[in-house]
Coordinates of C-alpha atoms and ligand atoms in Angstrom, one line a residue:
Chain A
M1 CA 136.2 75.1 127.6
S2 CA 137.5 75.6 124.2
T3 CA 137.4 79.1 122.8
K4 CA 138.1 79.3 119.1
N5 CA 140.6 81.9 118.1
I6 CA 139.8 84.7 115.7
E7 CA 141.5 83.1 112.8
E8 CA 139.5 79.9 113.2
L9 CA 136.3 81.8 113.4
E10 CA 137.1 83.8 110.3
R11 CA 138.0 80.7 108.4
E12 CA 134.7 79.1 109.3
F13 CA 132.9 82.2 108.4
Q14 CA 134.5 82.5 105.0
A15 CA 133.8 78.8 104.4
K16 CA 130.2 79.3 105.1
I17 CA 130.2 82.3 102.6
D18 CA 131.9 80.2 100.0
A19 CA 129.4 77.4 100.5
D20 CA 126.6 80.0 100.0
I21 CA 125.2 79.5 103.5
K22 CA 123.4 82.6 104.6
I23 CA 124.8 84.5 107.6
E24 CA 122.0 85.3 110.2
P25 CA 121.9 88.0 112.8
N26 CA 123.1 85.8 115.7
D27 CA 125.9 84.1 113.8
W28 CA 129.5 85.1 114.5
M29 CA 130.8 87.6 111.9
P30 CA 133.9 89.7 111.5
E31 CA 133.6 93.2 112.7
G32 CA 134.5 94.5 109.2
Y33 CA 131.7 92.5 107.7
R34 CA 129.2 93.8 110.2
K35 CA 130.4 97.4 109.7
T36 CA 130.5 97.3 105.9
L37 CA 127.0 95.8 105.7
M38 CA 125.6 98.2 108.3
R39 CA 126.9 101.1 106.3
Q40 CA 125.7 99.7 103.0
I41 CA 122.2 98.8 104.3
S42 CA 121.7 102.1 106.1
Q43 CA 122.9 104.1 103.1
H44 CA 120.4 102.1 101.0
A45 CA 117.6 102.9 103.6
H46 CA 118.5 106.6 103.5
S47 CA 118.4 106.5 99.7
E48 CA 114.9 105.1 99.8
I49 CA 113.7 107.9 102.2
V50 CA 115.5 110.8 100.5
G51 CA 114.4 109.3 97.2
M52 CA 110.8 110.0 98.2
L53 CA 111.4 113.7 97.9
P54 CA 112.1 114.3 94.2
E55 CA 109.0 112.3 93.3
G56 CA 106.9 113.5 96.2
N57 CA 107.5 116.9 94.6
W58 CA 105.1 116.1 91.8
I59 CA 102.2 114.3 93.6
T60 CA 100.2 117.5 94.1
R61 CA 100.7 118.4 90.4
A62 CA 100.2 115.0 88.9
P63 CA 98.3 115.5 85.6
S64 CA 95.5 112.9 86.1
L65 CA 93.8 111.0 88.9
K66 CA 95.3 107.8 87.7
R67 CA 98.8 109.2 87.7
K68 CA 98.3 110.8 91.1
A69 CA 97.3 107.5 92.6
V70 CA 100.1 105.6 90.9
L71 CA 102.7 108.1 92.1
L72 CA 101.4 108.2 95.7
A73 CA 101.6 104.4 95.7
K74 CA 105.1 104.4 94.4
V75 CA 106.4 106.9 96.8
Q76 CA 104.7 105.0 99.6
D77 CA 106.5 101.8 98.4
E78 CA 109.8 103.7 98.7
A79 CA 108.9 104.5 102.3
G80 CA 108.2 100.9 102.9
H81 CA 111.6 99.9 101.4
G82 CA 113.2 102.4 103.8
L83 CA 111.4 100.7 106.7
Y84 CA 112.5 97.1 105.8
L85 CA 116.0 98.2 105.2
Y86 CA 116.3 100.0 108.5
S87 CA 114.9 96.9 110.2
A88 CA 117.5 94.8 108.3
A89 CA 120.3 97.1 109.5
E90 CA 118.9 97.0 113.0
T91 CA 119.6 93.2 113.1
L92 CA 123.3 94.2 112.9
G93 CA 123.0 96.6 115.8
L94 CA 122.1 99.8 113.9
D95 CA 120.6 102.6 116.0
R96 CA 118.0 103.9 113.6
E97 CA 117.7 107.4 115.1
K98 CA 121.4 107.9 115.4
S99 CA 121.9 106.8 111.8
I100 CA 119.2 109.2 110.7
D101 CA 120.9 112.0 112.6
D102 CA 124.1 111.1 110.7
L103 CA 122.2 111.5 107.5
H104 CA 121.1 114.9 108.6
S105 CA 124.5 116.0 109.6
G106 CA 126.0 114.9 106.3
K107 CA 128.0 112.1 107.8
A108 CA 126.0 109.3 106.3
K109 CA 125.6 109.1 102.5
Y110 CA 122.7 108.3 100.2
S111 CA 122.4 107.8 96.5
S112 CA 123.7 110.8 94.5
I113 CA 120.9 110.7 92.0
F114 CA 118.3 112.2 94.5
N115 CA 120.3 115.4 94.6
Y116 CA 119.0 116.3 91.1
P117 CA 115.8 118.3 90.8
T118 CA 112.6 117.1 89.2
L119 CA 111.6 119.9 86.9
T120 CA 108.9 118.5 84.8
W121 CA 106.3 115.7 84.9
A122 CA 108.4 113.7 82.5
D123 CA 110.9 113.3 85.3
M124 CA 108.4 111.0 87.0
G125 CA 108.7 108.8 84.0
T126 CA 112.4 109.1 83.7
I127 CA 113.1 108.4 87.3
G128 CA 111.0 105.2 87.3
W129 CA 112.6 104.1 84.0
L130 CA 116.2 105.0 84.7
V131 CA 116.6 105.3 88.5
D132 CA 114.4 102.4 89.5
G133 CA 115.9 100.6 86.5
A134 CA 119.5 101.2 87.8
A135 CA 118.4 100.3 91.3
I136 CA 117.2 96.9 90.0
M137 CA 120.5 96.2 88.3
N138 CA 122.3 97.0 91.6
Q139 CA 119.9 95.1 93.7
V140 CA 119.0 91.9 91.9
P141 CA 122.4 90.5 92.6
L142 CA 121.9 91.5 96.3
C143 CA 119.0 89.1 96.5
R144 CA 121.9 86.5 96.8
C145 CA 123.8 88.6 99.3
S146 CA 125.4 86.5 102.0
Y147 CA 123.6 88.3 104.8
G148 CA 120.1 86.7 105.2
P149 CA 118.0 89.6 106.3
Y150 CA 119.4 91.9 103.6
A151 CA 119.0 89.3 100.9
R152 CA 115.4 88.6 101.9
A153 CA 114.6 92.4 102.1
M154 CA 116.0 92.7 98.6
V155 CA 113.8 90.0 97.1
R156 CA 110.7 92.0 98.2
V157 CA 112.1 95.3 97.3
C158 CA 113.2 94.2 93.8
K159 CA 109.7 93.0 92.9
E160 CA 108.4 96.5 93.7
E161 CA 111.2 98.3 92.0
S162 CA 110.6 96.4 88.7
F163 CA 107.0 97.4 88.9
H164 CA 108.1 101.0 89.3
Q165 CA 110.5 100.7 86.4
R166 CA 107.6 99.5 84.2
Q167 CA 105.3 102.3 85.3
G168 CA 108.1 104.8 84.7
F169 CA 108.8 103.5 81.2
E170 CA 105.0 103.6 80.5
I171 CA 104.9 107.3 81.3
V172 CA 108.0 107.9 79.2
S173 CA 106.6 106.0 76.2
L174 CA 103.3 107.8 76.4
L175 CA 105.1 111.1 76.3
A176 CA 107.5 110.1 73.6
N177 CA 104.5 109.1 71.4
G178 CA 102.5 112.1 72.4
T179 CA 102.4 115.7 71.2
P180 CA 105.6 117.6 70.2
E181 CA 105.6 119.3 73.6
Q182 CA 105.4 116.0 75.4
K183 CA 108.1 114.4 73.3
Q184 CA 110.3 117.4 74.0
M185 CA 109.6 117.1 77.7
A186 CA 110.6 113.4 77.7
Q187 CA 113.8 114.1 75.7
D188 CA 114.8 117.0 78.0
S189 CA 114.2 114.8 81.0
L190 CA 116.4 112.0 79.6
N191 CA 119.1 114.6 78.8
R192 CA 119.2 115.7 82.4
F193 CA 119.0 112.2 84.0
W194 CA 121.1 110.0 81.8
W195 CA 124.5 110.8 83.1
P196 CA 123.5 111.0 86.8
A197 CA 121.8 107.6 86.4
L198 CA 125.1 106.1 85.1
M199 CA 126.8 107.6 88.2
M200 CA 124.4 105.6 90.4
F201 CA 126.7 102.6 89.9
G202 CA 129.5 104.3 91.7
P203 CA 133.1 105.0 90.7
N204 CA 135.0 103.0 88.1
D205 CA 136.3 99.7 89.4
D206 CA 139.9 101.0 89.6
N207 CA 138.7 103.7 92.0
S208 CA 136.5 101.5 94.2
P209 CA 138.7 100.5 97.0
N210 CA 136.3 98.4 99.1
S211 CA 134.9 96.4 96.2
A212 CA 137.2 93.4 96.3
Q213 CA 136.6 92.6 100.0
S214 CA 132.9 93.1 99.6
I215 CA 132.8 90.7 96.6
K216 CA 134.8 88.1 98.7
W217 CA 132.2 88.5 101.4
K218 CA 129.3 88.3 98.9
I219 CA 128.0 91.6 100.1
K220 CA 128.5 92.8 96.6
R221 CA 128.1 90.4 93.8
S222 CA 129.1 92.3 90.7
S223 CA 131.5 95.2 90.1
N224 CA 130.3 98.8 89.5
D225 CA 131.5 98.8 85.9
E226 CA 129.9 95.4 85.1
L227 CA 126.5 96.7 86.4
R228 CA 126.8 100.0 84.6
Q229 CA 127.5 98.3 81.3
Q230 CA 124.6 95.9 81.8
F231 CA 122.3 98.9 82.5
I232 CA 123.5 100.8 79.4
D233 CA 123.0 97.8 77.1
V234 CA 119.5 97.3 78.3
T235 CA 118.5 100.9 78.4
V236 CA 119.7 102.0 75.0
A237 CA 117.4 99.5 73.4
Q238 CA 114.5 100.8 75.4
A239 CA 115.3 104.4 74.3
E240 CA 115.4 103.3 70.7
M241 CA 112.0 101.6 71.1
V242 CA 110.3 104.9 72.0
G243 CA 112.4 107.1 69.7
L244 CA 114.3 109.0 72.3
T245 CA 118.0 109.9 71.9
I246 CA 120.6 109.0 74.6
P247 CA 122.6 112.2 75.1
D248 CA 126.0 110.6 74.5
K249 CA 127.7 111.2 71.1
D250 CA 130.3 108.5 71.9
L251 CA 127.7 105.8 72.3
K252 CA 128.3 103.1 69.8
W253 CA 127.6 99.4 69.5
N254 CA 130.8 97.4 69.9
E255 CA 130.4 94.1 67.9
A256 CA 133.5 92.5 69.4
R257 CA 132.5 93.2 73.0
G258 CA 128.8 92.6 72.4
S259 CA 128.1 95.8 74.3
Y260 CA 127.8 99.5 73.9
D261 CA 130.9 101.7 74.1
F262 CA 130.0 105.0 75.8
G263 CA 131.5 108.4 76.7
T264 CA 133.4 109.5 79.7
I265 CA 131.5 110.1 82.9
N266 CA 132.1 113.5 84.5
W267 CA 133.5 112.1 87.8
E268 CA 134.2 115.6 89.0
E269 CA 130.5 116.3 89.0
F270 CA 129.9 113.0 90.8
N271 CA 132.5 113.8 93.5
Q272 CA 131.0 117.3 94.0
V273 CA 127.5 115.8 94.4
I274 CA 128.7 113.2 96.8
Q275 CA 130.4 115.9 98.9
G276 CA 127.2 117.8 99.2
N277 CA 127.5 120.3 96.3
G278 CA 124.8 118.9 94.0
P279 CA 121.9 121.0 92.9
C280 CA 119.5 119.8 95.6
N281 CA 121.7 118.3 98.4
K282 CA 120.8 121.1 100.8
E283 CA 117.1 121.0 100.0
R284 CA 116.8 117.3 100.4
I285 CA 118.6 117.2 103.8
D286 CA 116.7 120.3 105.0
A287 CA 113.4 118.6 104.1
R288 CA 114.3 115.5 106.0
R289 CA 115.6 117.4 109.0
N290 CA 112.5 119.6 109.1
A291 CA 110.3 116.6 109.0
K292 CA 112.1 115.2 112.0
E293 CA 112.2 118.4 113.9
N294 CA 108.6 119.4 113.2
G295 CA 107.5 115.9 114.2
A296 CA 109.4 115.9 117.5
W297 CA 106.3 117.0 119.5
V298 CA 104.2 114.3 117.9
R299 CA 106.7 111.5 118.8
E300 CA 107.0 113.0 122.3
A301 CA 103.2 113.0 122.7
A302 CA 102.9 109.4 121.5
N303 CA 105.6 108.3 124.0
A304 CA 104.1 110.3 126.9
F305 CA 100.6 108.9 126.1
A306 CA 102.0 105.3 126.0
E307 CA 103.6 105.9 129.4
K308 CA 100.4 107.2 130.9
R309 CA 98.5 104.2 129.7
K310 CA 101.0 101.9 131.1
K311 CA 100.8 103.5 134.5
K312 CA 97.0 103.4 134.3
E313 CA 97.0 99.7 133.6
L314 CA 99.4 99.1 136.6
T315 CA 97.2 101.0 139.0
H316 CA 94.0 99.3 137.9
Chain B
M1 CA 66.9 107.9 84.6
E2 CA 63.5 109.4 85.1
Y3 CA 63.0 113.1 85.1
L4 CA 61.1 114.1 88.2
T5 CA 61.1 117.8 89.0
C6 CA 61.5 119.3 92.4
N7 CA 62.0 123.0 92.4
H8 CA 63.7 123.7 89.1
M9 CA 66.2 120.8 89.2
T10 CA 65.7 117.4 87.6
T11 CA 66.5 114.3 89.7
Q12 CA 69.3 113.5 87.3
E13 CA 70.9 116.9 87.8
A14 CA 70.5 116.6 91.5
F15 CA 72.0 113.2 91.7
Y16 CA 74.9 114.2 89.5
S17 CA 75.6 117.2 91.8
Y18 CA 75.3 115.0 94.9
I19 CA 77.8 112.5 93.6
V20 CA 80.2 115.2 92.4
R21 CA 80.1 116.8 95.9
L22 CA 81.0 113.5 97.5
G23 CA 83.8 113.2 95.0
D24 CA 85.0 116.7 95.6
D25 CA 85.3 116.1 99.3
S26 CA 87.5 113.1 98.7
L27 CA 89.6 114.8 96.0
I28 CA 90.4 117.9 98.0
L29 CA 91.2 116.1 101.2
G30 CA 93.2 113.6 99.3
Q31 CA 95.1 116.4 97.7
R32 CA 95.8 118.0 101.1
L33 CA 97.0 114.8 102.6
S34 CA 99.3 114.0 99.8
E35 CA 101.2 117.2 100.6
W36 CA 102.5 115.3 103.6
C37 CA 104.2 112.6 101.5
G38 CA 107.9 112.6 102.4
H39 CA 107.4 115.0 105.3
G40 CA 105.6 113.0 108.0
P41 CA 106.6 113.1 111.7
V42 CA 107.6 109.4 111.6
L43 CA 108.0 107.1 108.6
E44 CA 105.0 105.0 109.7
E45 CA 102.8 108.1 109.7
D46 CA 104.1 109.1 106.3
I47 CA 102.9 105.8 105.1
A48 CA 99.6 106.0 106.9
L49 CA 98.7 109.5 105.6
T50 CA 99.7 108.5 102.1
N51 CA 97.5 105.4 102.4
I52 CA 94.5 107.5 103.4
A53 CA 95.2 110.0 100.5
L54 CA 95.4 107.0 98.2
D55 CA 92.0 105.7 99.4
L56 CA 90.5 109.2 98.9
I57 CA 91.8 109.5 95.4
G58 CA 90.4 106.1 94.6
Q59 CA 87.0 107.2 96.0
T60 CA 87.2 110.3 93.8
N61 CA 87.8 108.2 90.8
N62 CA 84.8 105.9 91.5
L63 CA 82.5 108.7 92.3
Y64 CA 83.4 110.8 89.3
E65 CA 83.0 107.8 87.1
L66 CA 79.5 107.4 88.4
A67 CA 78.8 111.1 88.0
V68 CA 79.8 111.1 84.3
S69 CA 77.7 108.0 83.7
I70 CA 74.7 109.7 85.3
E71 CA 74.9 112.8 83.2
N72 CA 77.1 112.7 80.2
K73 CA 78.2 116.2 79.5
G74 CA 81.0 115.0 77.3
E75 CA 83.5 115.3 80.1
N76 CA 85.8 112.7 81.6
I77 CA 86.8 112.3 85.2
D78 CA 90.0 114.2 84.8
Q79 CA 88.2 117.2 83.3
L80 CA 86.0 117.1 86.4
A81 CA 89.0 116.8 88.7
F82 CA 91.3 119.3 87.0
L83 CA 89.4 121.7 84.8
R84 CA 86.6 123.3 86.7
L85 CA 86.6 126.8 87.9
E86 CA 87.0 127.5 91.6
K87 CA 83.3 128.2 92.1
E88 CA 82.4 124.9 90.4
Y89 CA 83.9 122.8 93.1
E90 CA 81.4 122.1 95.9
N91 CA 83.6 120.4 98.6
L92 CA 83.2 121.2 102.3
L93 CA 85.3 124.1 103.5
L94 CA 86.7 121.8 106.1
V95 CA 88.6 119.6 103.7
E96 CA 90.4 122.5 101.9
Q97 CA 91.9 123.9 105.1
P98 CA 95.7 123.8 105.1
N99 CA 97.6 121.1 106.9
V100 CA 99.3 123.5 109.3
D101 CA 100.8 120.8 111.4
F102 CA 100.1 117.1 112.2
G103 CA 97.6 118.2 114.9
Y104 CA 95.4 120.2 112.5
T105 CA 95.7 117.5 109.9
I106 CA 94.5 114.9 112.4
V107 CA 91.6 117.0 113.7
R108 CA 90.4 117.9 110.2
Q109 CA 90.6 114.2 109.3
F110 CA 88.8 113.1 112.5
F111 CA 85.8 115.5 112.0
F112 CA 85.5 114.4 108.4
D113 CA 85.9 110.7 109.2
V114 CA 83.1 110.6 111.8
Y115 CA 80.9 112.3 109.3
R116 CA 81.9 110.2 106.3
K117 CA 81.4 107.0 108.1
L118 CA 77.8 108.0 108.8
V119 CA 77.3 109.1 105.2
F120 CA 78.7 105.8 103.7
E121 CA 76.8 103.6 106.2
A122 CA 73.6 105.2 105.1
L123 CA 74.6 105.2 101.4
C124 CA 75.0 101.4 101.5
N125 CA 71.2 101.4 101.3
S126 CA 71.0 103.9 98.4
T127 CA 68.4 103.0 95.9
D128 CA 71.2 103.4 93.3
E129 CA 73.1 100.1 93.3
R130 CA 76.2 101.6 91.9
L131 CA 76.4 104.2 94.6
A132 CA 75.6 101.6 97.3
G133 CA 78.6 99.6 95.9
I134 CA 80.9 102.5 96.2
A135 CA 79.7 103.3 99.7
E136 CA 80.3 99.8 100.8
K137 CA 83.9 99.8 99.6
S138 CA 84.5 103.3 100.9
L139 CA 83.0 102.5 104.3
K140 CA 85.6 99.8 104.9
E141 CA 88.3 102.4 104.2
T142 CA 86.7 105.1 106.2
K143 CA 86.4 102.9 109.3
Y144 CA 90.1 102.4 109.2
H145 CA 90.7 106.2 108.6
L146 CA 88.5 106.9 111.6
K147 CA 90.3 104.5 113.8
H148 CA 93.6 106.1 112.9
S149 CA 92.4 109.7 113.3
S150 CA 90.6 109.0 116.6
E151 CA 93.6 107.2 118.1
W152 CA 95.8 110.2 117.2
V153 CA 93.3 112.8 118.6
I154 CA 93.4 110.9 121.9
R155 CA 97.2 110.4 121.9
L156 CA 97.9 114.1 121.1
G157 CA 95.2 115.4 123.4
D158 CA 96.3 113.3 126.3
G159 CA 100.1 113.3 125.4
T160 CA 102.2 116.2 126.4
E161 CA 101.4 119.8 127.4
E162 CA 102.5 121.0 124.0
S163 CA 100.6 118.4 122.0
H164 CA 97.5 119.1 124.1
R165 CA 97.8 122.8 123.4
R166 CA 98.4 122.3 119.7
V167 CA 95.6 119.9 119.1
Q168 CA 93.1 122.0 121.2
E169 CA 94.0 125.0 119.0
A170 CA 93.3 122.9 115.9
V171 CA 89.9 121.9 117.4
N172 CA 89.1 125.5 118.1
T173 CA 90.1 126.7 114.6
L174 CA 88.4 123.9 112.7
W175 CA 85.2 123.8 114.7
K176 CA 83.6 126.6 112.7
F177 CA 83.6 124.4 109.6
T178 CA 81.7 121.5 111.2
D179 CA 78.1 122.7 110.8
E180 CA 78.6 122.6 107.0
L181 CA 78.9 118.8 107.2
F182 CA 75.1 118.9 107.7
F183 CA 74.4 121.5 105.0
Q184 CA 71.4 120.7 102.8
D185 CA 69.9 122.3 99.7
E186 CA 67.6 121.3 96.9
V187 CA 70.3 118.8 95.7
D188 CA 69.9 116.9 98.9
Q189 CA 66.2 117.3 99.1
N190 CA 65.9 115.7 95.6
V191 CA 68.1 112.7 96.3
I192 CA 66.7 112.1 99.8
E193 CA 63.2 112.0 98.4
L194 CA 64.1 109.1 96.1
G195 CA 66.3 107.3 98.5
L196 CA 69.3 107.9 96.3
G197 CA 71.1 110.0 98.9
V198 CA 71.1 110.3 102.7
D199 CA 69.4 112.7 105.0
N200 CA 72.4 114.0 106.9
S201 CA 70.3 115.9 109.4
N202 CA 69.4 112.4 110.8
F203 CA 72.9 111.9 112.1
K204 CA 73.9 115.2 113.4
A205 CA 73.3 114.1 117.0
T206 CA 75.3 110.9 116.4
W207 CA 78.1 112.9 115.0
N208 CA 78.1 115.3 117.9
S209 CA 78.1 112.6 120.5
H210 CA 80.8 110.6 118.8
V211 CA 83.0 113.6 118.5
E212 CA 82.4 114.7 122.1
H213 CA 83.1 111.2 123.3
V214 CA 86.5 111.1 121.6
L215 CA 87.4 114.7 122.5
T216 CA 86.6 114.0 126.2
E217 CA 88.8 110.9 126.2
A218 CA 91.5 113.1 124.7
T219 CA 91.0 115.7 127.5
L220 CA 90.0 118.2 124.9
T221 CA 87.0 120.6 124.9
I222 CA 84.5 121.7 122.3
P223 CA 84.8 125.5 121.7
T224 CA 82.0 127.6 123.1
N225 CA 82.0 130.1 120.2
S226 CA 79.4 128.6 117.9
W227 CA 79.8 131.0 114.9
Q228 CA 79.9 128.8 111.8
H229 CA 81.1 129.2 108.3
T230 CA 79.5 127.7 105.2
G231 CA 79.9 128.2 101.5
G232 CA 81.8 125.2 100.1
R233 CA 78.6 123.5 99.0
K234 CA 77.7 126.6 97.1
G235 CA 81.1 127.0 95.5
I236 CA 82.2 129.8 97.8
H237 CA 85.5 128.8 99.2
T238 CA 88.2 130.0 101.6
E239 CA 91.3 131.9 100.3
Y240 CA 93.4 128.7 100.6
F241 CA 91.4 127.0 97.9
G242 CA 92.7 129.0 94.9
Y243 CA 96.3 128.0 95.7
L244 CA 95.3 124.4 96.1
L245 CA 93.7 124.4 92.7
S246 CA 96.4 126.3 90.9
E247 CA 98.9 123.6 92.0
M248 CA 96.5 120.7 91.3
Q249 CA 95.4 122.0 87.9
Y250 CA 98.8 123.1 86.7
M251 CA 99.5 120.3 84.2
Q252 CA 96.0 120.3 82.7
R253 CA 96.0 124.0 82.4
A254 CA 99.5 124.3 80.9
Y255 CA 99.2 121.4 78.5
P256 CA 95.5 121.2 77.6
N257 CA 94.0 118.2 75.7
M258 CA 96.8 115.8 76.2
E259 CA 97.0 112.2 77.5
W260 CA 99.2 111.5 80.4
Ligands
FE2_401 FE1 112.8 101.6 96.6
FE2_402 FE1 116.1 101.0 96.3
FE2_403 FE1 111.3 102.3 93.4

């Protein structure tokens, strides 16, 4: 019997990656690859679920029947994204309940953006426009991720995210072209969400220690700074289109680079939010933990009932 | 539309009120269910409750569209949904009751779904084609809602001791709002006469036996105290309703006459 040694396996694995052959759940993979992916996918799943809260906050106050329906459907899509992503992570051996408990204890992370409050209806537009917009920038490259189940989940998720982005932009443009109060509401919302949206791409490349390995494994396909720049270039044009002002006095078109130069991100704020000190970290986690705790009796009942039925079938 | 008179109400007025009441039931229950979004006991149920809320908001939309086309008072569907006074909403008291917990939410839904399925089945034969069309579409949705709520009533009733206790408490508390499902006044009499609406007194027995059947399977009992509360159909609500409205109407009240 010939057993391949670890180096051989790793070499073959990297060769597959380099040849753009997808890795599937039963294929051999390095432990580091499995762990990195599992962390990335579960964080993404948690982000989808926690991300339901800031928008869920406005469903009962949506200003029209149409907006209420669209927002309900959107938040429901995010729950669906959470479900596919948990399933994708389970193919790598994730224990969903344990991972959710890690989220509730603060051990597992999720996107920092959802720790900002939604204070006005305009935030429903801005979140779709900027947050789903940034998510698309991050996720479109992941449709080509080396891990099959994740790549396939991303294809489906990205389609819906781009739909959300368009709906969000529609809300924003309606407000921006509306009454003075509406325009002000849209501008205030952009002022609050612009910088946090830029932080969604993560630290600068020099401060992103795991990036190089992830790019080699094709778990990540572009660097944080590249994606951030791409996002800014696209979004500035959209803001101009509706007559809103990006709250960055250093924002300037750079002819030579063919991109916008922009101001310095407040990384101290980013780190604080990541560490749990953002404006809504506690509220978001409390809400998720309460949902789980208040639902415990329902899950127990469902299990007990299923057990009883199984026994009944056996005795019949 | 012809103007027949029964009592002091024209058919058009009666039909308008009848449709608005159906819409109000959908809207207020949809609003209640949407409070669950992001807080469900499991992700799959979060999605299921949101789905039902979404169907109900869709029904509201269709019913209000029909109402404003029957009697054009110069209002649009959002004015109907968001800008009436408390006493101008004529939904059932049952649907405005708070979520309390998943058990209450399911029992409220179950009582309503059994009733709604019977209503829509009958309305498929309405002499008004537009209403028959809405009923047909809504019936499909309601059958799914009823399947979902019945299954959960049984699971919770016959689950653990705790779930049995909680869901029985919900049945006991909400039972007093079930007679109102069969409320009738001149609005109903007018629309029944012309075959536009349904005579809900015809299916009270069916409702009772369906509910009893499911509750029995769930090892739950129907409360013996038969005192019943009504008022919703006359615009007299429970205390919970004002809070629901102030949240739901917030944007339209704070920023009047704007497009969203
Ligand atoms: Fe999503
Ligand atoms: Fe996402
Ligand atoms: Fe989204």
